[in-house]
């Protein structure tokens, strides 16, 4: 089925470890983004991309890196994990049709990350 | 970025209509009004969006005030599966807010059998 695929679904890291959260979409969407959601909170934007080779920072980018080498993939790298990065991470994608109406995002099912 | 204001929570009975309000008094002319919902332990799900005119789809209807400073998401017959957090979000089509979704706290909708 078409959609946004996130891996892994669950991950436990030790403080200081690094890892990459994977996100792939098969809808040829130009726009991709990463959000984090802390307990009882709304989603906060980490990084986003409007196309291959183009990325930009969102609201809470510190401690995270992204790259966009293909339209389909948008991995999120945690450089040195900290307990404050314990959260649920969501990847989302969307078509990007300026001035013709922006369509809705499709979200992945999330990665639940715990840093101990 | 333009902000939205929603009630923290609302309750409804099954099979009754639900009207979820959203205020966005600082909306700009290029902001689209989006609604998403998030069921427990799931990612957000797109519900509907609009710019100026009222919109209908299989999930819901979106009524937009003439001055665009408020909108209402209408679920015509609530079911238990509609119990979720509903987010009203302005998605920019220009400038630094282009394409971004900024989530607020949303409205927790409880549906009673």
mmCIF file with all atom_site columns, N, CA, C and O in Angstrom, chain A residues 31 35 37 40-43 45 48 50 57 90 94-105 107-109 112, chain B residues 30 32 34 36 38 41-46 49 87 91-105:
data_model
loop_
_atom_site.group_PDB
_atom_site.id
_atom_site.type_symbol
_atom_site.label_atom_id
_atom_site.label_alt_id
_atom_site.label_comp_id
_atom_site.label_asym_id
_atom_site.label_entity_id
_atom_site.label_seq_id
_atom_site.pdbx_PDB_ins_code
_atom_site.Cartn_x
_atom_site.Cartn_y
_atom_site.Cartn_z
_atom_site.occupancy
_atom_site.B_iso_or_equiv
_atom_site.pdbx_formal_charge
_atom_site.auth_seq_id
_atom_site.auth_comp_id
_atom_site.auth_asym_id
_atom_site.auth_atom_id
_atom_site.pdbx_PDB_model_num
ATOM 1   N N  . UNK A 1 31  ? 7.569   17.110 -0.679 1.00 0.00 ? 31  UNK A N  1
ATOM 2   C CA . UNK A 1 31  ? 7.743   17.661 0.666  1.00 0.00 ? 31  UNK A CA 1
ATOM 3   C C  . UNK A 1 31  ? 7.789   16.540 1.686  1.00 0.00 ? 31  UNK A C  1
ATOM 4   O O  . UNK A 1 31  ? 6.906   15.692 1.724  1.00 0.00 ? 31  UNK A O  1
ATOM 5   N N  . UNK A 1 35  ? 8.728   15.228 12.676 1.00 0.00 ? 35  UNK A N  1
ATOM 6   C CA . UNK A 1 35  ? 8.160   15.826 13.879 1.00 0.00 ? 35  UNK A CA 1
ATOM 7   C C  . UNK A 1 35  ? 8.496   14.946 15.071 1.00 0.00 ? 35  UNK A C  1
ATOM 8   O O  . UNK A 1 35  ? 8.683   13.738 14.941 1.00 0.00 ? 35  UNK A O  1
ATOM 9   N N  . UNK A 1 37  ? 6.903   14.169 19.071 1.00 0.00 ? 37  UNK A N  1
ATOM 10  C CA . UNK A 1 37  ? 5.747   14.386 19.933 1.00 0.00 ? 37  UNK A CA 1
ATOM 11  C C  . UNK A 1 37  ? 6.067   13.846 21.319 1.00 0.00 ? 37  UNK A C  1
ATOM 12  O O  . UNK A 1 37  ? 6.247   12.644 21.505 1.00 0.00 ? 37  UNK A O  1
ATOM 13  N N  . UNK A 1 40  ? 1.582   13.991 25.902 1.00 0.00 ? 40  UNK A N  1
ATOM 14  C CA . UNK A 1 40  ? 0.578   15.010 26.167 1.00 0.00 ? 40  UNK A CA 1
ATOM 15  C C  . UNK A 1 40  ? 0.758   16.287 25.386 1.00 0.00 ? 40  UNK A C  1
ATOM 16  O O  . UNK A 1 40  ? 0.083   17.283 25.671 1.00 0.00 ? 40  UNK A O  1
ATOM 17  N N  . UNK A 1 41  ? 1.640   16.273 24.404 1.00 0.00 ? 41  UNK A N  1
ATOM 18  C CA . UNK A 1 41  ? 1.941   17.495 23.655 1.00 0.00 ? 41  UNK A CA 1
ATOM 19  C C  . UNK A 1 41  ? 1.548   17.335 22.190 1.00 0.00 ? 41  UNK A C  1
ATOM 20  O O  . UNK A 1 41  ? 1.347   16.226 21.699 1.00 0.00 ? 41  UNK A O  1
ATOM 21  N N  . UNK A 1 42  ? 1.495   18.486 21.515 1.00 0.00 ? 42  UNK A N  1
ATOM 22  C CA . UNK A 1 42  ? 1.327   18.447 20.073 1.00 0.00 ? 42  UNK A CA 1
ATOM 23  C C  . UNK A 1 42  ? 2.648   18.132 19.390 1.00 0.00 ? 42  UNK A C  1
ATOM 24  O O  . UNK A 1 42  ? 3.687   17.974 20.047 1.00 0.00 ? 42  UNK A O  1
ATOM 25  N N  . UNK A 1 43  ? 2.622   18.042 18.078 1.00 0.00 ? 43  UNK A N  1
ATOM 26  C CA . UNK A 1 43  ? 3.830   17.715 17.318 1.00 0.00 ? 43  UNK A CA 1
ATOM 27  C C  . UNK A 1 43  ? 4.660   18.969 17.077 1.00 0.00 ? 43  UNK A C  1
ATOM 28  O O  . UNK A 1 43  ? 4.112   20.049 16.815 1.00 0.00 ? 43  UNK A O  1
ATOM 29  N N  . UNK A 1 45  ? 7.960   20.495 14.783 1.00 0.00 ? 45  UNK A N  1
ATOM 30  C CA . UNK A 1 45  ? 8.709   20.260 13.557 1.00 0.00 ? 45  UNK A CA 1
ATOM 31  C C  . UNK A 1 45  ? 10.208  20.292 13.830 1.00 0.00 ? 45  UNK A C  1
ATOM 32  O O  . UNK A 1 45  ? 10.730  21.253 14.403 1.00 0.00 ? 45  UNK A O  1
ATOM 33  N N  . UNK A 1 48  ? 12.678  19.779 7.694  1.00 0.00 ? 48  UNK A N  1
ATOM 34  C CA . UNK A 1 48  ? 11.824  19.509 6.557  1.00 0.00 ? 48  UNK A CA 1
ATOM 35  C C  . UNK A 1 48  ? 12.606  19.670 5.266  1.00 0.00 ? 48  UNK A C  1
ATOM 36  O O  . UNK A 1 48  ? 13.717  20.224 5.250  1.00 0.00 ? 48  UNK A O  1
ATOM 37  N N  . UNK A 1 50  ? 11.915  20.331 0.861  1.00 0.00 ? 50  UNK A N  1
ATOM 38  C CA . UNK A 1 50  ? 10.979  20.605 -0.235 1.00 0.00 ? 50  UNK A CA 1
ATOM 39  C C  . UNK A 1 50  ? 11.376  19.871 -1.506 1.00 0.00 ? 50  UNK A C  1
ATOM 40  O O  . UNK A 1 50  ? 10.727  20.047 -2.547 1.00 0.00 ? 50  UNK A O  1
ATOM 41  N N  . UNK A 1 57  ? 15.724  23.776 8.623  1.00 0.00 ? 57  UNK A N  1
ATOM 42  C CA . UNK A 1 57  ? 15.432  23.525 10.022 1.00 0.00 ? 57  UNK A CA 1
ATOM 43  C C  . UNK A 1 57  ? 14.010  23.924 10.366 1.00 0.00 ? 57  UNK A C  1
ATOM 44  O O  . UNK A 1 57  ? 13.465  24.885 9.842  1.00 0.00 ? 57  UNK A O  1
ATOM 45  N N  . UNK A 1 90  ? 7.612   11.246 14.183 1.00 0.00 ? 90  UNK A N  1
ATOM 46  C CA . UNK A 1 90  ? 6.753   11.024 13.023 1.00 0.00 ? 90  UNK A CA 1
ATOM 47  C C  . UNK A 1 90  ? 7.371   11.658 11.789 1.00 0.00 ? 90  UNK A C  1
ATOM 48  O O  . UNK A 1 90  ? 7.816   12.800 11.819 1.00 0.00 ? 90  UNK A O  1
ATOM 49  N N  . UNK A 1 94  ? 4.121   15.182 1.633  1.00 0.00 ? 94  UNK A N  1
ATOM 50  C CA . UNK A 1 94  ? 3.010   15.869 0.986  1.00 0.00 ? 94  UNK A CA 1
ATOM 51  C C  . UNK A 1 94  ? 3.409   16.284 -0.412 1.00 0.00 ? 94  UNK A C  1
ATOM 52  O O  . UNK A 1 94  ? 4.585   16.515 -0.686 1.00 0.00 ? 94  UNK A O  1
ATOM 53  N N  . UNK A 1 95  ? 2.406   16.403 -1.275 1.00 0.00 ? 95  UNK A N  1
ATOM 54  C CA . UNK A 1 95  ? 2.658   17.078 -2.536 1.00 0.00 ? 95  UNK A CA 1
ATOM 55  C C  . UNK A 1 95  ? 2.909   18.542 -2.254 1.00 0.00 ? 95  UNK A C  1
ATOM 56  O O  . UNK A 1 95  ? 2.480   19.084 -1.241 1.00 0.00 ? 95  UNK A O  1
ATOM 57  N N  . UNK A 1 96  ? 3.558   19.188 -3.194 1.00 0.00 ? 96  UNK A N  1
ATOM 58  C CA . UNK A 1 96  ? 3.890   20.592 -3.021 1.00 0.00 ? 96  UNK A CA 1
ATOM 59  C C  . UNK A 1 96  ? 3.498   21.311 -4.301 1.00 0.00 ? 96  UNK A C  1
ATOM 60  O O  . UNK A 1 96  ? 4.248   21.321 -5.251 1.00 0.00 ? 96  UNK A O  1
ATOM 61  N N  . UNK A 1 97  ? 2.333   21.906 -4.301 1.00 0.00 ? 97  UNK A N  1
ATOM 62  C CA . UNK A 1 97  ? 1.862   22.548 -5.511 1.00 0.00 ? 97  UNK A CA 1
ATOM 63  C C  . UNK A 1 97  ? 1.523   23.993 -5.189 1.00 0.00 ? 97  UNK A C  1
ATOM 64  O O  . UNK A 1 97  ? 0.386   24.346 -4.909 1.00 0.00 ? 97  UNK A O  1
ATOM 65  N N  . UNK A 1 98  ? 2.551   24.816 -5.274 1.00 0.00 ? 98  UNK A N  1
ATOM 66  C CA . UNK A 1 98  ? 2.392   26.201 -4.896 1.00 0.00 ? 98  UNK A CA 1
ATOM 67  C C  . UNK A 1 98  ? 1.312   26.868 -5.737 1.00 0.00 ? 98  UNK A C  1
ATOM 68  O O  . UNK A 1 98  ? 1.253   26.688 -6.948 1.00 0.00 ? 98  UNK A O  1
ATOM 69  N N  . UNK A 1 99  ? 0.473   27.606 -5.059 1.00 0.00 ? 99  UNK A N  1
ATOM 70  C CA . UNK A 1 99  ? -0.586  28.408 -5.670 1.00 0.00 ? 99  UNK A CA 1
ATOM 71  C C  . UNK A 1 99  ? -1.701  27.575 -6.290 1.00 0.00 ? 99  UNK A C  1
ATOM 72  O O  . UNK A 1 99  ? -2.627  28.124 -6.840 1.00 0.00 ? 99  UNK A O  1
ATOM 73  N N  . UNK A 1 100 ? -1.580  26.259 -6.219 1.00 0.00 ? 100 UNK A N  1
ATOM 74  C CA . UNK A 1 100 ? -2.669  25.441 -6.717 1.00 0.00 ? 100 UNK A CA 1
ATOM 75  C C  . UNK A 1 100 ? -3.333  24.682 -5.584 1.00 0.00 ? 100 UNK A C  1
ATOM 76  O O  . UNK A 1 100 ? -4.084  23.778 -5.796 1.00 0.00 ? 100 UNK A O  1
ATOM 77  N N  . UNK A 1 101 ? -2.998  25.084 -4.370 1.00 0.00 ? 101 UNK A N  1
ATOM 78  C CA . UNK A 1 101 ? -3.594  24.414 -3.222 1.00 0.00 ? 101 UNK A CA 1
ATOM 79  C C  . UNK A 1 101 ? -2.678  23.333 -2.685 1.00 0.00 ? 101 UNK A C  1
ATOM 80  O O  . UNK A 1 101 ? -2.253  22.471 -3.426 1.00 0.00 ? 101 UNK A O  1
ATOM 81  N N  . UNK A 1 102 ? -2.351  23.414 -1.434 1.00 0.00 ? 102 UNK A N  1
ATOM 82  C CA . UNK A 1 102 ? -1.481  22.423 -0.830 1.00 0.00 ? 102 UNK A CA 1
ATOM 83  C C  . UNK A 1 102 ? -2.334  21.286 -0.292 1.00 0.00 ? 102 UNK A C  1
ATOM 84  O O  . UNK A 1 102 ? -3.330  21.507 0.360  1.00 0.00 ? 102 UNK A O  1
ATOM 85  N N  . UNK A 1 103 ? -1.927  20.096 -0.554 1.00 0.00 ? 103 UNK A N  1
ATOM 86  C CA . UNK A 1 103 ? -2.691  18.941 -0.110 1.00 0.00 ? 103 UNK A CA 1
ATOM 87  C C  . UNK A 1 103 ? -2.289  18.524 1.287  1.00 0.00 ? 103 UNK A C  1
ATOM 88  O O  . UNK A 1 103 ? -1.378  19.049 1.879  1.00 0.00 ? 103 UNK A O  1
ATOM 89  N N  . UNK A 1 104 ? -2.984  17.563 1.795  1.00 0.00 ? 104 UNK A N  1
ATOM 90  C CA . UNK A 1 104 ? -2.722  17.110 3.146  1.00 0.00 ? 104 UNK A CA 1
ATOM 91  C C  . UNK A 1 104 ? -1.446  16.298 3.234  1.00 0.00 ? 104 UNK A C  1
ATOM 92  O O  . UNK A 1 104 ? -0.946  15.751 2.264  1.00 0.00 ? 104 UNK A O  1
ATOM 93  N N  . UNK A 1 105 ? -0.900  16.259 4.436  1.00 0.00 ? 105 UNK A N  1
ATOM 94  C CA . UNK A 1 105 ? 0.233   15.410 4.738  1.00 0.00 ? 105 UNK A CA 1
ATOM 95  C C  . UNK A 1 105 ? -0.230  13.976 4.948  1.00 0.00 ? 105 UNK A C  1
ATOM 96  O O  . UNK A 1 105 ? -1.317  13.735 5.458  1.00 0.00 ? 105 UNK A O  1
ATOM 97  N N  . UNK A 1 107 ? 1.140   10.875 7.186  1.00 0.00 ? 107 UNK A N  1
ATOM 98  C CA . UNK A 1 107 ? 2.066   10.600 8.278  1.00 0.00 ? 107 UNK A CA 1
ATOM 99  C C  . UNK A 1 107 ? 2.382   9.115  8.358  1.00 0.00 ? 107 UNK A C  1
ATOM 100 O O  . UNK A 1 107 ? 1.536   8.267  8.058  1.00 0.00 ? 107 UNK A O  1
ATOM 101 N N  . UNK A 1 108 ? 3.606   8.831  8.806  1.00 0.00 ? 108 UNK A N  1
ATOM 102 C CA . UNK A 1 108 ? 3.964   7.465  9.146  1.00 0.00 ? 108 UNK A CA 1
ATOM 103 C C  . UNK A 1 108 ? 3.393   7.084  10.501 1.00 0.00 ? 108 UNK A C  1
ATOM 104 O O  . UNK A 1 108 ? 2.793   7.914  11.198 1.00 0.00 ? 108 UNK A O  1
ATOM 105 N N  . UNK A 1 109 ? 3.592   5.849  10.884 1.00 0.00 ? 109 UNK A N  1
ATOM 106 C CA . UNK A 1 109 ? 3.022   5.341  12.137 1.00 0.00 ? 109 UNK A CA 1
ATOM 107 C C  . UNK A 1 109 ? 3.897   5.653  13.350 1.00 0.00 ? 109 UNK A C  1
ATOM 108 O O  . UNK A 1 109 ? 3.496   5.394  14.483 1.00 0.00 ? 109 UNK A O  1
ATOM 109 N N  . UNK A 1 112 ? 8.957   5.048  18.279 1.00 0.00 ? 112 UNK A N  1
ATOM 110 C CA . UNK A 1 112 ? 8.983   5.384  19.708 1.00 0.00 ? 112 UNK A CA 1
ATOM 111 C C  . UNK A 1 112 ? 10.405  5.180  20.208 1.00 0.00 ? 112 UNK A C  1
ATOM 112 O O  . UNK A 1 112 ? 10.899  4.058  20.245 1.00 0.00 ? 112 UNK A O  1
ATOM 113 N N  . UNK B 2 30  ? -2.679  33.814 2.314  1.00 0.00 ? 30  UNK B N  1
ATOM 114 C CA . UNK B 2 30  ? -2.128  32.616 1.669  1.00 0.00 ? 30  UNK B CA 1
ATOM 115 C C  . UNK B 2 30  ? -2.163  31.385 2.555  1.00 0.00 ? 30  UNK B C  1
ATOM 116 O O  . UNK B 2 30  ? -1.656  30.339 2.173  1.00 0.00 ? 30  UNK B O  1
ATOM 117 N N  . UNK B 2 32  ? -3.747  28.172 4.178  1.00 0.00 ? 32  UNK B N  1
ATOM 118 C CA . UNK B 2 32  ? -4.807  27.190 4.051  1.00 0.00 ? 32  UNK B CA 1
ATOM 119 C C  . UNK B 2 32  ? -5.153  26.661 5.446  1.00 0.00 ? 32  UNK B C  1
ATOM 120 O O  . UNK B 2 32  ? -4.292  26.515 6.299  1.00 0.00 ? 32  UNK B O  1
ATOM 121 N N  . UNK B 2 34  ? -6.121  23.626 7.613  1.00 0.00 ? 34  UNK B N  1
ATOM 122 C CA . UNK B 2 34  ? -6.056  22.166 7.589  1.00 0.00 ? 34  UNK B CA 1
ATOM 123 C C  . UNK B 2 34  ? -6.588  21.615 8.896  1.00 0.00 ? 34  UNK B C  1
ATOM 124 O O  . UNK B 2 34  ? -6.369  22.190 9.962  1.00 0.00 ? 34  UNK B O  1
ATOM 125 N N  . UNK B 2 36  ? -6.438  17.893 11.043 1.00 0.00 ? 36  UNK B N  1
ATOM 126 C CA . UNK B 2 36  ? -5.908  16.546 11.199 1.00 0.00 ? 36  UNK B CA 1
ATOM 127 C C  . UNK B 2 36  ? -6.485  15.963 12.481 1.00 0.00 ? 36  UNK B C  1
ATOM 128 O O  . UNK B 2 36  ? -6.889  16.703 13.385 1.00 0.00 ? 36  UNK B O  1
ATOM 129 N N  . UNK B 2 38  ? -5.705  12.682 15.424 1.00 0.00 ? 38  UNK B N  1
ATOM 130 C CA . UNK B 2 38  ? -4.757  11.680 15.876 1.00 0.00 ? 38  UNK B CA 1
ATOM 131 C C  . UNK B 2 38  ? -5.444  10.741 16.841 1.00 0.00 ? 38  UNK B C  1
ATOM 132 O O  . UNK B 2 38  ? -5.837  11.156 17.940 1.00 0.00 ? 38  UNK B O  1
ATOM 133 N N  . UNK B 2 41  ? -2.117  6.394  20.006 1.00 0.00 ? 41  UNK B N  1
ATOM 134 C CA . UNK B 2 41  ? -0.961  5.593  19.579 1.00 0.00 ? 41  UNK B CA 1
ATOM 135 C C  . UNK B 2 41  ? -0.812  5.514  18.055 1.00 0.00 ? 41  UNK B C  1
ATOM 136 O O  . UNK B 2 41  ? -0.221  4.562  17.533 1.00 0.00 ? 41  UNK B O  1
ATOM 137 N N  . UNK B 2 42  ? -1.335  6.498  17.341 1.00 0.00 ? 42  UNK B N  1
ATOM 138 C CA . UNK B 2 42  ? -1.183  6.526  15.895 1.00 0.00 ? 42  UNK B CA 1
ATOM 139 C C  . UNK B 2 42  ? -0.643  7.874  15.446 1.00 0.00 ? 42  UNK B C  1
ATOM 140 O O  . UNK B 2 42  ? -0.651  8.847  16.204 1.00 0.00 ? 42  UNK B O  1
ATOM 141 N N  . UNK B 2 43  ? -0.190  7.918  14.196 1.00 0.00 ? 43  UNK B N  1
ATOM 142 C CA . UNK B 2 43  ? 0.218   9.183  13.628 1.00 0.00 ? 43  UNK B CA 1
ATOM 143 C C  . UNK B 2 43  ? -0.988  10.005 13.227 1.00 0.00 ? 43  UNK B C  1
ATOM 144 O O  . UNK B 2 43  ? -2.080  9.475  13.061 1.00 0.00 ? 43  UNK B O  1
ATOM 145 N N  . UNK B 2 44  ? -0.803  11.319 13.090 1.00 0.00 ? 44  UNK B N  1
ATOM 146 C CA . UNK B 2 44  ? -1.922  12.163 12.650 1.00 0.00 ? 44  UNK B CA 1
ATOM 147 C C  . UNK B 2 44  ? -2.447  11.717 11.292 1.00 0.00 ? 44  UNK B C  1
ATOM 148 O O  . UNK B 2 44  ? -1.716  11.197 10.460 1.00 0.00 ? 44  UNK B O  1
ATOM 149 N N  . UNK B 2 45  ? -3.723  11.970 11.100 1.00 0.00 ? 45  UNK B N  1
ATOM 150 C CA . UNK B 2 45  ? -4.411  11.588 9.869  1.00 0.00 ? 45  UNK B CA 1
ATOM 151 C C  . UNK B 2 45  ? -5.059  12.837 9.280  1.00 0.00 ? 45  UNK B C  1
ATOM 152 O O  . UNK B 2 45  ? -5.776  13.564 9.982  1.00 0.00 ? 45  UNK B O  1
ATOM 153 N N  . UNK B 2 46  ? -4.812  13.078 8.018  1.00 0.00 ? 46  UNK B N  1
ATOM 154 C CA . UNK B 2 46  ? -5.426  14.219 7.343  1.00 0.00 ? 46  UNK B CA 1
ATOM 155 C C  . UNK B 2 46  ? -6.941  14.046 7.295  1.00 0.00 ? 46  UNK B C  1
ATOM 156 O O  . UNK B 2 46  ? -7.449  12.961 6.987  1.00 0.00 ? 46  UNK B O  1
ATOM 157 N N  . UNK B 2 49  ? -9.102  20.107 4.230  1.00 0.00 ? 49  UNK B N  1
ATOM 158 C CA . UNK B 2 49  ? -8.512  21.438 4.227  1.00 0.00 ? 49  UNK B CA 1
ATOM 159 C C  . UNK B 2 49  ? -9.281  22.338 3.273  1.00 0.00 ? 49  UNK B C  1
ATOM 160 O O  . UNK B 2 49  ? -10.004 21.849 2.381  1.00 0.00 ? 49  UNK B O  1
ATOM 161 N N  . UNK B 2 87  ? -6.739  18.512 15.405 1.00 0.00 ? 87  UNK B N  1
ATOM 162 C CA . UNK B 2 87  ? -5.872  19.676 15.277 1.00 0.00 ? 87  UNK B CA 1
ATOM 163 C C  . UNK B 2 87  ? -6.333  20.561 14.123 1.00 0.00 ? 87  UNK B C  1
ATOM 164 O O  . UNK B 2 87  ? -6.528  20.066 12.998 1.00 0.00 ? 87  UNK B O  1
ATOM 165 N N  . UNK B 2 91  ? -1.671  26.184 7.186  1.00 0.00 ? 91  UNK B N  1
ATOM 166 C CA . UNK B 2 91  ? -0.515  25.795 6.382  1.00 0.00 ? 91  UNK B CA 1
ATOM 167 C C  . UNK B 2 91  ? -0.221  26.902 5.379  1.00 0.00 ? 91  UNK B C  1
ATOM 168 O O  . UNK B 2 91  ? -1.033  27.207 4.524  1.00 0.00 ? 91  UNK B O  1
ATOM 169 N N  . UNK B 2 92  ? 0.961   27.487 5.508  1.00 0.00 ? 92  UNK B N  1
ATOM 170 C CA . UNK B 2 92  ? 1.325   28.617 4.676  1.00 0.00 ? 92  UNK B CA 1
ATOM 171 C C  . UNK B 2 92  ? 1.620   28.227 3.248  1.00 0.00 ? 92  UNK B C  1
ATOM 172 O O  . UNK B 2 92  ? 2.088   27.130 2.969  1.00 0.00 ? 92  UNK B O  1
ATOM 173 N N  . UNK B 2 93  ? 1.338   29.149 2.352  1.00 0.00 ? 93  UNK B N  1
ATOM 174 C CA . UNK B 2 93  ? 1.630   28.926 0.946  1.00 0.00 ? 93  UNK B CA 1
ATOM 175 C C  . UNK B 2 93  ? 2.630   29.943 0.420  1.00 0.00 ? 93  UNK B C  1
ATOM 176 O O  . UNK B 2 93  ? 2.840   30.054 -0.766 1.00 0.00 ? 93  UNK B O  1
ATOM 177 N N  . UNK B 2 94  ? 3.254   30.675 1.318  1.00 0.00 ? 94  UNK B N  1
ATOM 178 C CA . UNK B 2 94  ? 4.224   31.673 0.890  1.00 0.00 ? 94  UNK B CA 1
ATOM 179 C C  . UNK B 2 94  ? 5.127   32.016 2.047  1.00 0.00 ? 94  UNK B C  1
ATOM 180 O O  . UNK B 2 94  ? 4.804   31.757 3.201  1.00 0.00 ? 94  UNK B O  1
ATOM 181 N N  . UNK B 2 95  ? 6.276   32.581 1.717  1.00 0.00 ? 95  UNK B N  1
ATOM 182 C CA . UNK B 2 95  ? 7.176   33.084 2.742  1.00 0.00 ? 95  UNK B CA 1
ATOM 183 C C  . UNK B 2 95  ? 7.813   31.978 3.566  1.00 0.00 ? 95  UNK B C  1
ATOM 184 O O  . UNK B 2 95  ? 7.891   30.826 3.158  1.00 0.00 ? 95  UNK B O  1
ATOM 185 N N  . UNK B 2 96  ? 8.241   32.347 4.772  1.00 0.00 ? 96  UNK B N  1
ATOM 186 C CA . UNK B 2 96  ? 8.974   31.409 5.622  1.00 0.00 ? 96  UNK B CA 1
ATOM 187 C C  . UNK B 2 96  ? 8.087   30.304 6.161  1.00 0.00 ? 96  UNK B C  1
ATOM 188 O O  . UNK B 2 96  ? 8.584   29.291 6.641  1.00 0.00 ? 96  UNK B O  1
ATOM 189 N N  . UNK B 2 97  ? 6.776   30.475 6.133  1.00 0.00 ? 97  UNK B N  1
ATOM 190 C CA . UNK B 2 97  ? 5.892   29.430 6.658  1.00 0.00 ? 97  UNK B CA 1
ATOM 191 C C  . UNK B 2 97  ? 5.444   28.474 5.574  1.00 0.00 ? 97  UNK B C  1
ATOM 192 O O  . UNK B 2 97  ? 4.610   27.598 5.814  1.00 0.00 ? 97  UNK B O  1
ATOM 193 N N  . UNK B 2 98  ? 6.023   28.603 4.379  1.00 0.00 ? 98  UNK B N  1
ATOM 194 C CA . UNK B 2 98  ? 5.575   27.822 3.243  1.00 0.00 ? 98  UNK B CA 1
ATOM 195 C C  . UNK B 2 98  ? 5.615   26.329 3.517  1.00 0.00 ? 98  UNK B C  1
ATOM 196 O O  . UNK B 2 98  ? 6.652   25.774 3.810  1.00 0.00 ? 98  UNK B O  1
ATOM 197 N N  . UNK B 2 99  ? 4.433   25.710 3.410  1.00 0.00 ? 99  UNK B N  1
ATOM 198 C CA . UNK B 2 99  ? 4.347   24.272 3.522  1.00 0.00 ? 99  UNK B CA 1
ATOM 199 C C  . UNK B 2 99  ? 4.380   23.710 4.919  1.00 0.00 ? 99  UNK B C  1
ATOM 200 O O  . UNK B 2 99  ? 4.092   22.537 5.114  1.00 0.00 ? 99  UNK B O  1
ATOM 201 N N  . UNK B 2 100 ? 4.734   24.495 5.911  1.00 0.00 ? 100 UNK B N  1
ATOM 202 C CA . UNK B 2 100 ? 4.898   23.955 7.248  1.00 0.00 ? 100 UNK B CA 1
ATOM 203 C C  . UNK B 2 100 ? 3.560   23.764 7.936  1.00 0.00 ? 100 UNK B C  1
ATOM 204 O O  . UNK B 2 100 ? 2.621   24.518 7.742  1.00 0.00 ? 100 UNK B O  1
ATOM 205 N N  . UNK B 2 101 ? 3.500   22.737 8.757  1.00 0.00 ? 101 UNK B N  1
ATOM 206 C CA . UNK B 2 101 ? 2.360   22.529 9.652  1.00 0.00 ? 101 UNK B CA 1
ATOM 207 C C  . UNK B 2 101 ? 2.829   22.802 11.068 1.00 0.00 ? 101 UNK B C  1
ATOM 208 O O  . UNK B 2 101 ? 3.775   22.178 11.522 1.00 0.00 ? 101 UNK B O  1
ATOM 209 N N  . UNK B 2 102 ? 2.193   23.730 11.755 1.00 0.00 ? 102 UNK B N  1
ATOM 210 C CA . UNK B 2 102 ? 2.517   24.001 13.151 1.00 0.00 ? 102 UNK B CA 1
ATOM 211 C C  . UNK B 2 102 ? 1.352   23.526 14.010 1.00 0.00 ? 102 UNK B C  1
ATOM 212 O O  . UNK B 2 102 ? 0.257   24.095 13.951 1.00 0.00 ? 102 UNK B O  1
ATOM 213 N N  . UNK B 2 103 ? 1.604   22.481 14.791 1.00 0.00 ? 103 UNK B N  1
ATOM 214 C CA . UNK B 2 103 ? 0.546   21.881 15.604 1.00 0.00 ? 103 UNK B CA 1
ATOM 215 C C  . UNK B 2 103 ? 0.402   22.613 16.926 1.00 0.00 ? 103 UNK B C  1
ATOM 216 O O  . UNK B 2 103 ? 1.385   22.955 17.562 1.00 0.00 ? 103 UNK B O  1
ATOM 217 N N  . UNK B 2 104 ? -0.849  22.835 17.330 1.00 0.00 ? 104 UNK B N  1
ATOM 218 C CA . UNK B 2 104 ? -1.139  23.310 18.679 1.00 0.00 ? 104 UNK B CA 1
ATOM 219 C C  . UNK B 2 104 ? -1.501  22.126 19.559 1.00 0.00 ? 104 UNK B C  1
ATOM 220 O O  . UNK B 2 104 ? -1.084  20.998 19.287 1.00 0.00 ? 104 UNK B O  1
ATOM 221 N N  . UNK B 2 105 ? -2.280  22.406 20.615 1.00 0.00 ? 105 UNK B N  1
ATOM 222 C CA . UNK B 2 105 ? -2.650  21.345 21.550 1.00 0.00 ? 105 UNK B CA 1
ATOM 223 C C  . UNK B 2 105 ? -3.827  20.523 21.048 1.00 0.00 ? 105 UNK B C  1
ATOM 224 O O  . UNK B 2 105 ? -4.022  19.388 21.456 1.00 0.00 ? 105 UNK B O  1
#
